[in-house]
Short mmCIF file of C-alpha atoms in Angstrom, two decimals:
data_model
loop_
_atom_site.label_atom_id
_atom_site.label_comp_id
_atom_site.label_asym_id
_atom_site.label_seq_id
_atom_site.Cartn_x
_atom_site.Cartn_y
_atom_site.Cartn_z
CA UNK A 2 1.84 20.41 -10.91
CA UNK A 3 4.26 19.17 -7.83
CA UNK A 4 5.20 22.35 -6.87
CA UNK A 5 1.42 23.35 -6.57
CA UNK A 6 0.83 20.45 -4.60
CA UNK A 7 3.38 21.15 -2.60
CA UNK A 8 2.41 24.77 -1.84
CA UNK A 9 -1.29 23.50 -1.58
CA UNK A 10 0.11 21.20 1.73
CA UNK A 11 1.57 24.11 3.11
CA UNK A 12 -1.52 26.36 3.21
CA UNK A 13 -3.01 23.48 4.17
CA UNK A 14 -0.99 23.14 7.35
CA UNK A 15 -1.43 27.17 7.80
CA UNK A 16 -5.02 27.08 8.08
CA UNK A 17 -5.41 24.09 10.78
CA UNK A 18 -6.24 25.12 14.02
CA UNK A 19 -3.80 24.50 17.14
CA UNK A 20 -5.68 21.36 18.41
CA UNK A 21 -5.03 19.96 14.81
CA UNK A 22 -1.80 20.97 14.40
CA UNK A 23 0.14 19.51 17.71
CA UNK A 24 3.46 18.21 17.28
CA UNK A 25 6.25 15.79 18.87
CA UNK A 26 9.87 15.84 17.54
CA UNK A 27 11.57 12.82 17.27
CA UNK A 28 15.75 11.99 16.53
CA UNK A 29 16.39 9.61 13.91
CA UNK A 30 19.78 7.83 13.70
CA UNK A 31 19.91 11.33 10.81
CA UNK A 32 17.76 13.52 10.97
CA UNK A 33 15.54 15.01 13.56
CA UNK A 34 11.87 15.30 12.69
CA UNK A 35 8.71 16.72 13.95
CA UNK A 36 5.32 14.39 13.69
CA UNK A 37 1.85 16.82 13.70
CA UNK A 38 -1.47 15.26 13.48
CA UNK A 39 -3.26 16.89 10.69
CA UNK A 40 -6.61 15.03 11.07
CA UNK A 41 -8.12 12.44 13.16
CA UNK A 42 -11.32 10.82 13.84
CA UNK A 43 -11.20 8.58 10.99
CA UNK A 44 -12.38 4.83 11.21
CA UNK A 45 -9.73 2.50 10.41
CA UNK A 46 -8.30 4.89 7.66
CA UNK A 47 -6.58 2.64 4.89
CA UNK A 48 -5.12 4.56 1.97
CA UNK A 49 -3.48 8.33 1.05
CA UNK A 50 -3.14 9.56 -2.25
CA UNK A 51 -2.17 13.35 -3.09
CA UNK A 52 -4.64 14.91 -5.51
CA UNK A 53 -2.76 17.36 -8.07
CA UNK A 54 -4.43 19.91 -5.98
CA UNK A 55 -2.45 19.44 -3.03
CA UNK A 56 -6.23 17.90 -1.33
CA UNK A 57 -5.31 14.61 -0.15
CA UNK A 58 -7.79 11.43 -0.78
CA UNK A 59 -8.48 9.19 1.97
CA UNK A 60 -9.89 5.74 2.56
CA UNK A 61 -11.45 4.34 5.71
CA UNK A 62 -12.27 0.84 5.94
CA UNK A 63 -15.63 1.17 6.58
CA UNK A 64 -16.69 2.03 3.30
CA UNK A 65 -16.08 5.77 3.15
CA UNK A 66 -13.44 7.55 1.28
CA UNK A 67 -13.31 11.59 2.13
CA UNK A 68 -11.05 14.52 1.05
CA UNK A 69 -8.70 16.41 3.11
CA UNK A 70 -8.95 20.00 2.07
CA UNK A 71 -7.70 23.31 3.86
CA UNK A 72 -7.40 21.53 7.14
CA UNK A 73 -10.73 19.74 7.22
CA UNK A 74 -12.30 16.35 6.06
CA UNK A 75 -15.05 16.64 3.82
CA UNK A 76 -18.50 14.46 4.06
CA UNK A 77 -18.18 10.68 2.58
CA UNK A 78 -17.83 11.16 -1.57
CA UNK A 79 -20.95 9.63 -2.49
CA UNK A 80 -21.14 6.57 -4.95
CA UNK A 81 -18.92 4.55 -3.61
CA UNK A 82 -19.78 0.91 -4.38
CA UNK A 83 -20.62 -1.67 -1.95
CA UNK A 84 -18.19 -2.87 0.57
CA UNK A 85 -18.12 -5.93 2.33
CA UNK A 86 -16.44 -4.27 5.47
CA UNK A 87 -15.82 -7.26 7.89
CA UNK A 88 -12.92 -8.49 9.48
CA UNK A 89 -10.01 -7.40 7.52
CA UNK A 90 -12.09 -6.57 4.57
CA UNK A 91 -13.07 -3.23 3.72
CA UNK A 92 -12.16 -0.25 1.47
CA UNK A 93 -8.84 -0.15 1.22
CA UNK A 94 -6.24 1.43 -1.12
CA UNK A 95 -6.42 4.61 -3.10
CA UNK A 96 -4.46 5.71 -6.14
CA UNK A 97 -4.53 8.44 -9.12
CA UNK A 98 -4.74 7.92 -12.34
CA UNK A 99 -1.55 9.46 -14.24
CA UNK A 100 -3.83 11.21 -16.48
CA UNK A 101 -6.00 12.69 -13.63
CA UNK A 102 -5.47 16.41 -15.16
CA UNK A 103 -7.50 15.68 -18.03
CA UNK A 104 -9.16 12.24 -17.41
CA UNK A 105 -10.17 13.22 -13.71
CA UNK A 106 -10.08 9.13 -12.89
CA UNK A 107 -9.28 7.71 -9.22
CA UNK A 108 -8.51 3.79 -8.65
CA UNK A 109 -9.70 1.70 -5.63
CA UNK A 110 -9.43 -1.72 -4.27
CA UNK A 111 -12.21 -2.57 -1.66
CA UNK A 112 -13.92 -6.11 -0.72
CA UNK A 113 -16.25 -7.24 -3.42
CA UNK A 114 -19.58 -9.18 -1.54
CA UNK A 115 -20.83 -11.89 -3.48
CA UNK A 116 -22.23 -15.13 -3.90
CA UNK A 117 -19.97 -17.40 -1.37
CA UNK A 118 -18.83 -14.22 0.62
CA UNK A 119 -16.24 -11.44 -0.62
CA UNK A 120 -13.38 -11.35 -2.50
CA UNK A 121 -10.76 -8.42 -3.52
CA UNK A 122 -11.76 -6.45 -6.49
CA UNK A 123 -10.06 -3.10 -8.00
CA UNK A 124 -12.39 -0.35 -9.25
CA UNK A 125 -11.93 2.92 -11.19
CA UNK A 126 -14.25 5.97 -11.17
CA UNK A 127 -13.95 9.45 -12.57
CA UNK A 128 -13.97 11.81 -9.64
CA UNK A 129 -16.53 15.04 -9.51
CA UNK A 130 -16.42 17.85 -7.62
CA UNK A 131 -19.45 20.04 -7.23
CA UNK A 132 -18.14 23.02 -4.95
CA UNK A 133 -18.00 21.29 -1.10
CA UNK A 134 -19.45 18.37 -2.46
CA UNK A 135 -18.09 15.11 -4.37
CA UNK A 136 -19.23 12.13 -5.81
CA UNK A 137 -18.11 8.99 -7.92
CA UNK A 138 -19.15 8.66 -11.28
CA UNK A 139 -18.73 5.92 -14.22
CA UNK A 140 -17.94 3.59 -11.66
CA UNK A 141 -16.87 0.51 -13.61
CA UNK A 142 -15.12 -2.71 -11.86
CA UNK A 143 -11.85 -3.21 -13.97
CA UNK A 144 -11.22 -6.48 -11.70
CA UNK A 145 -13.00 -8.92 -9.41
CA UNK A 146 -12.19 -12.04 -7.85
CA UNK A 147 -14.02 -15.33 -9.15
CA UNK A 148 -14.05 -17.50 -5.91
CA UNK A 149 -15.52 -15.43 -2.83
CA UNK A 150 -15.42 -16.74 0.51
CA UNK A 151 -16.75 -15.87 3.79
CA UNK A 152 -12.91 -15.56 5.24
CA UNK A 153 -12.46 -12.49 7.09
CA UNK A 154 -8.63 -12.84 6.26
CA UNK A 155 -6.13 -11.66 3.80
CA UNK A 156 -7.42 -9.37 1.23
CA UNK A 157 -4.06 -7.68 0.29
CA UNK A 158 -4.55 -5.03 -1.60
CA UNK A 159 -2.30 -2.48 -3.24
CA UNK A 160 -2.54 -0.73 -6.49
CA UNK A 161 0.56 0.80 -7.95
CA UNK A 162 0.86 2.31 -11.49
CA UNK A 163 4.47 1.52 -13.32
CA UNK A 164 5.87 4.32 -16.02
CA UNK A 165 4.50 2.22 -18.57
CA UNK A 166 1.19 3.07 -17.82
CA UNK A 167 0.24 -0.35 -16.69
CA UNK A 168 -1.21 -0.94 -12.82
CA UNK A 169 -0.81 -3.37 -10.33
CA UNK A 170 -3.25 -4.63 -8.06
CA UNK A 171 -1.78 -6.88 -5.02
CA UNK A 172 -4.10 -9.65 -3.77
CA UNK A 173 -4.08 -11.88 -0.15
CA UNK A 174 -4.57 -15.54 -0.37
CA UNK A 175 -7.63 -15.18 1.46
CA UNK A 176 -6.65 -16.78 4.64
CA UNK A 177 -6.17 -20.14 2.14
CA UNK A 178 -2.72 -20.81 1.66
CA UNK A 179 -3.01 -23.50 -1.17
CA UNK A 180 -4.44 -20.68 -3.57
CA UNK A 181 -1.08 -18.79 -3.56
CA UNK A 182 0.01 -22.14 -5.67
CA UNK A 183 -3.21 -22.25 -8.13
CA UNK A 184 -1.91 -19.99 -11.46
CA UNK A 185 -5.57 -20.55 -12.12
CA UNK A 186 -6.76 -18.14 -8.87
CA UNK A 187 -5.81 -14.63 -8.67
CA UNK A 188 -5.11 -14.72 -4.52
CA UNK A 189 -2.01 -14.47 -3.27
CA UNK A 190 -1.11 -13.39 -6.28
CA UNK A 191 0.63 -9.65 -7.90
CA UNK A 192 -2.12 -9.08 -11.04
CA UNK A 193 -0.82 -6.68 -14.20
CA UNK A 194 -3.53 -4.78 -16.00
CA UNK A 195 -3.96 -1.91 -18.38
CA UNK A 196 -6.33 1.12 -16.51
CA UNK A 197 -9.23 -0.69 -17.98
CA UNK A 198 -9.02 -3.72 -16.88
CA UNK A 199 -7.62 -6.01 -19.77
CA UNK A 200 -4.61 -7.92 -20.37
CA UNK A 201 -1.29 -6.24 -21.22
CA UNK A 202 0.11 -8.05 -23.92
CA UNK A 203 3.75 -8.53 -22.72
CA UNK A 204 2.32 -10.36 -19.50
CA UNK A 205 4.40 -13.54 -18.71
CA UNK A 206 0.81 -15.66 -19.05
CA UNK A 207 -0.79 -13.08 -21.23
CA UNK A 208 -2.04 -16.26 -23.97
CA UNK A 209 -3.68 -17.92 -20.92
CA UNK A 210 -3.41 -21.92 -20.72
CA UNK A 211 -0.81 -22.42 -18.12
CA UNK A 212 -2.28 -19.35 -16.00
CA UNK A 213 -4.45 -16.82 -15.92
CA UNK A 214 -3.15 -13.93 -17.70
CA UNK A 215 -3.40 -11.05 -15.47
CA UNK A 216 -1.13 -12.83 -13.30
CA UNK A 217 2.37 -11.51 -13.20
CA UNK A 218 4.07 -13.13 -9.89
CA UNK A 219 2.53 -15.95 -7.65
CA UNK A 220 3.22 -17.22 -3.50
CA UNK A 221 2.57 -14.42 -2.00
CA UNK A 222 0.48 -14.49 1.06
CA UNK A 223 -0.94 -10.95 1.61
CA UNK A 224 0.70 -8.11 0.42
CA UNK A 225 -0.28 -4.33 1.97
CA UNK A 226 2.78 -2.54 0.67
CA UNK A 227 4.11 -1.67 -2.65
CA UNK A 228 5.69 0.65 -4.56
CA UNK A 229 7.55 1.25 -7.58
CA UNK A 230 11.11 1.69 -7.16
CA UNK A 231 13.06 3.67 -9.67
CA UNK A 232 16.31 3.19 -8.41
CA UNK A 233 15.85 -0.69 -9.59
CA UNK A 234 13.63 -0.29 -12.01
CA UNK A 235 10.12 -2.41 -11.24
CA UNK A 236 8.16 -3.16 -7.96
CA UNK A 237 8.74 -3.54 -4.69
CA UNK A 238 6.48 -4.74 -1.93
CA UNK A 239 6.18 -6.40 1.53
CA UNK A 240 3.97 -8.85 2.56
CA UNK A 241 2.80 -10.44 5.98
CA UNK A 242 4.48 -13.73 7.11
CA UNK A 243 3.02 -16.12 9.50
CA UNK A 244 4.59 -16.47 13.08
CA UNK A 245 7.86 -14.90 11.50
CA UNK A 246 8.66 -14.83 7.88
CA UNK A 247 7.20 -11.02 7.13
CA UNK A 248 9.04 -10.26 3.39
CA UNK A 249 10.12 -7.42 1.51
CA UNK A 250 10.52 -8.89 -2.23
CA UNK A 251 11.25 -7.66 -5.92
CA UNK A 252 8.66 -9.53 -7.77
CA UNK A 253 9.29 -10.13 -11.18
CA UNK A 254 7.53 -11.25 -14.00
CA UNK A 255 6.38 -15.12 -13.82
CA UNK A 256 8.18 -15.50 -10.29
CA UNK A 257 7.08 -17.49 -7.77
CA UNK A 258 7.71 -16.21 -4.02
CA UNK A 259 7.13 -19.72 -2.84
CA UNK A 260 4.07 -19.37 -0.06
CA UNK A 261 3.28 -22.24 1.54
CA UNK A 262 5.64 -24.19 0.01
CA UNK A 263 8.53 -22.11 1.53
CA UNK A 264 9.14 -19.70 4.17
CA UNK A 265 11.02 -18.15 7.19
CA UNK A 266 7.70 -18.15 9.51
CA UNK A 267 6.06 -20.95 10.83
CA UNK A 268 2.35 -21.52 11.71
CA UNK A 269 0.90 -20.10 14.48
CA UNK A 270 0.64 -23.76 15.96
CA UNK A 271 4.58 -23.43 15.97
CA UNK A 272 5.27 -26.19 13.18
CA UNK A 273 7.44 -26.02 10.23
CA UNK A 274 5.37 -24.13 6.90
CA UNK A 275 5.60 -26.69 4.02
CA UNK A 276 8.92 -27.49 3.29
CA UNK A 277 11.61 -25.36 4.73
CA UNK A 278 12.67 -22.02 3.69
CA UNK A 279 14.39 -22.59 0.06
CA UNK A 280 13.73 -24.95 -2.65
CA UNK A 281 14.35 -24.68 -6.72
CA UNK A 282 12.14 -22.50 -8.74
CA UNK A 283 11.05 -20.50 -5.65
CA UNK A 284 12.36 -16.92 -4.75
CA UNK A 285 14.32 -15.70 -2.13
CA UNK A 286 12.97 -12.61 -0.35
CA UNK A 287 15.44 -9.61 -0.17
CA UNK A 288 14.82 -9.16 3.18
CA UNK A 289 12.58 -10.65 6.00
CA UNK A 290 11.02 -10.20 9.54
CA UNK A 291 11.48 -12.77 12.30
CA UNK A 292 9.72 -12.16 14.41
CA UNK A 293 6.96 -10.32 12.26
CA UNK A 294 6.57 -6.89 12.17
CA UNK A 295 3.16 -7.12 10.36
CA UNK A 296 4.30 -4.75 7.85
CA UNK A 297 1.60 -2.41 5.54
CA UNK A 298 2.07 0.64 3.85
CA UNK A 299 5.51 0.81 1.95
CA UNK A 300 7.00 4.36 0.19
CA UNK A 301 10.42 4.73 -1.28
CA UNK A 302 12.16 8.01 -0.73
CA UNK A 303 12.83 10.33 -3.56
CA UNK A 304 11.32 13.65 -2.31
CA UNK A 305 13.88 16.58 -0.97
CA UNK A 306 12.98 17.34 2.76
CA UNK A 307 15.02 14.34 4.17
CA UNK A 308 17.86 13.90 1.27
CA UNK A 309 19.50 11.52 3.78
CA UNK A 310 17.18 8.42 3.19
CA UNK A 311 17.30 9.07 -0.57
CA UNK A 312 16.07 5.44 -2.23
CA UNK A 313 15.66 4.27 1.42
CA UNK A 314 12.14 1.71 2.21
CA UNK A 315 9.68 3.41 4.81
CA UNK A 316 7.94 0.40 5.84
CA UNK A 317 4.51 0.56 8.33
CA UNK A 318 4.29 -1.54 11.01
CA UNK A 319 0.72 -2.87 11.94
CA UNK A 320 2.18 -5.09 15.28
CA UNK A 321 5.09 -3.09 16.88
CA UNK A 322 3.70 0.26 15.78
CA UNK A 323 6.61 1.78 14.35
CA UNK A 324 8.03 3.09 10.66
CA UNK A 325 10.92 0.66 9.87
CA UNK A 326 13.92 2.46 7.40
CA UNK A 327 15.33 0.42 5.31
CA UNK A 328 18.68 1.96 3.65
CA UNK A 329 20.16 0.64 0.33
CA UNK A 330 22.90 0.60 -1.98
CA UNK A 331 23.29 2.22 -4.88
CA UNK A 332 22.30 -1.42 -6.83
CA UNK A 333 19.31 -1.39 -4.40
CA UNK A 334 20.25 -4.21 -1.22
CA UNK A 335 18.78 -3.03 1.63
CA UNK A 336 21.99 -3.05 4.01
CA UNK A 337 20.29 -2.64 7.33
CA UNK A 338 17.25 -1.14 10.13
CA UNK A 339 16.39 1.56 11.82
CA UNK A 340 13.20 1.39 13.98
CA UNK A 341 11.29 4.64 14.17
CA UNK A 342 8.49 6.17 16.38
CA UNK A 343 7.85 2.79 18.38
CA UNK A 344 4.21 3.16 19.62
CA UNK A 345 4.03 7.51 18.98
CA UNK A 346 1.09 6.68 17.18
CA UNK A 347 -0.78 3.37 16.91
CA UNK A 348 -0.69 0.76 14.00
CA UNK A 349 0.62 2.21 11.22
CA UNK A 350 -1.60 0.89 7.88
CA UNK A 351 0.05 3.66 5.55
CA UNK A 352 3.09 5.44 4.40
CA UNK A 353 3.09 8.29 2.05
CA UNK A 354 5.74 10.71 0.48
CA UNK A 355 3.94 14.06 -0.11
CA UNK A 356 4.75 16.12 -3.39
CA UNK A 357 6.74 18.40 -0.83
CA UNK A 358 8.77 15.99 0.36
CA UNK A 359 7.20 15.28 3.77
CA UNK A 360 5.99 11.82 4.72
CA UNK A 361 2.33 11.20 5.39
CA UNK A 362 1.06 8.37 8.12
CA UNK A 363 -2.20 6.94 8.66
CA UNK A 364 -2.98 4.93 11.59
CA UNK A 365 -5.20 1.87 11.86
CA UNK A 366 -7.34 3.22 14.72
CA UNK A 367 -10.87 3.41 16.02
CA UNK A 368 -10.11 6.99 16.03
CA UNK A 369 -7.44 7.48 13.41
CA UNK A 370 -4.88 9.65 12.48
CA UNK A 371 -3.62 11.24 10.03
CA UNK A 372 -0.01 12.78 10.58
CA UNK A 373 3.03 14.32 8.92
CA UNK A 374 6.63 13.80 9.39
CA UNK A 375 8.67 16.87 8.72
CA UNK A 376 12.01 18.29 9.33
CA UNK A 377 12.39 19.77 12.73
CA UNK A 378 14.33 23.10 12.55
#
């Protein structure tokens, strides 16, 4: 199936047109590579995922989620479900179901309306294709959140599937700091569920009582990149700081990553955020931002076009516009930073490796862009 995919990108790239398919080169502390723009015109695209076809799903804020195929996005898939697309609320991330060959299902987070306002929910739906056509079907809600507000702020949301089957869905505090704290609220929270929706039963709160049990970590304030990392074994994310304080963090089961309580950020007043930035039973981030970076979008390296950041973080960055690398070790500490394509291409929401090894942006644009990152010959 991944070398199909992989051959699929490559007609894909054949059959765009010359206006589609301009390119810069860039050098890289490495490597040298070559950025084309293989779509554009998309409203505040979100989300990537490959589809074993080598067509490439993507999500726009707005609402719609299209398909890239043979150089050209299709119409809006029809059936999406209502989106409460305001502020930083919207449809957002995208991901395949590791049975898609035979169960056809796609995954979703998106803004839930309800009564109170919106909160962030995760979806899954089998996808149908009907010749140039495609549409949503069996669309069931496999997780909501209880307390909606009218906050236009911090919806997370990520959705990553681990080997065991099992899928994670990230969640923002909501703009509400003191949720991150409540193990009875799912914001600011990392949730662990099985594809439909219920409880796994190894979860650290899985019995309920002390907190709800699709929790598995807690104090996180919005998280817009993760990804599972199988050089260590489990997730990884990053997550948005304050004035400073932007994270990357290993969350682990019934961990708490200490927002408000701690942090290396401070409020956007300039005051000190709850307590300092350590204190017993809270985490330690592996790495953090100061000042912040606004990081979304995360990938982790394993594909074979750029063998030189093998197991290296590809971090977006929503404020300075760039793609931060973060190498590692071979026990996975991220030993230091290169910035790359500083303001080439506009807010960077996502970050993508394709099944051929090439590394997919998305920009966070009125008119945005897809583009891929190859090796320049």
């Amino acid at each position: 199936m991944k070398p199909f995919a992989a051959f699929a990108i490559l007609s894909l790239l054949c059959l765009m047109g010359p206006a589609q398919a301009a390119s810069k080169t860039f050098d890289t502390d490495k490597v040298r590579v070559e950025a084309t723009v293989i779509a554009s015109g998309l409203d505040h695209p979100w989300a990537l995922a490959f589809l074993p076809d080598g067509d490439v799903l993507v999500t726009e804020r707005s609402g719609r989620m299209r398909i890239l195929s043979h150089g050209k996005l299709s119409a809006p898939i029809a059936g999406v479900p209502e989106v409460a697309a305001y502020g930083q609320g919207g449809l957002m991330d995208v991901a395949i179901s590791p049975h898609y060959a035979t169960d056809q299902l796609i995954f979703f987070t998106f803004s839930r309306p309800g009564k109170g306002g919106s909160g962030t929910a995760a979806a899954r739906a089998k996808l149908v294709r009907d010749g140039g056509k495609a549409r949503l079907e069996e669309v069931r809600v496999i997780y909501s959140m209880k307390e909606k507000t009218a906050s236009p702020l911090q919806f997370g949301s990520r959705l990553v599937f681990a080997p065991d089957g099992t899928l994670f869905i990230t969640t923002g505090d909501r703009g509400d700091a003191e949720r991150a704290q409540d193990m009875q609220d799912s914001a600011g929270a990392i949730l662990r569920v099985e594809p439909d929706g219920s409880v796994p039963p190894d979860n650290p709160y899985a019995k309920g009582g002390k907190a709800l049990p699709i929790i598995w970590s807690k104090g996180h304030r919005n998280i817009q990149g993760a990804a599972y990392d199988p050089l260590t074994r489990g997730l990884i994310v990053t997550e948005h700081g304050a004035r400073g304080g932007d994270e990357v963090n290993r969350p682990q089961a019934g961990k708490n990553y200490g927002w408000p309580v701690i942090s290396y950020g401070r409020n956007y007043s300039g005051t000190r955020i709850g307590i300092g930035t350590a204190a017993p039973g809270y985490e330690q981030p592996l790495y953090y931002w100061d000042p912040s970076i606004a990081p979304s979008g995360l990938a982790i390296y394993e594909g074979d076009m750029f063998p030189e950041w093998k197991n290296d973080l590809l971090v977006g960055a929503l404020k300075y516009r760039l793609v931060a690398r973060l190498p590692r070790d071979a026990r996975g500490r991220i030993t230091g930073e290169e910035r790359l394509f500083a303001g080439a291409f506009g807010r960077i929401r996502d970050v993508r490796v394709a099944p051929d090894g090439s590394i997919w942006l998305l920009t966070d644009e009125d008119d945005g862009e897809i583009v891929r990152l190859s090796r320049a010959r």
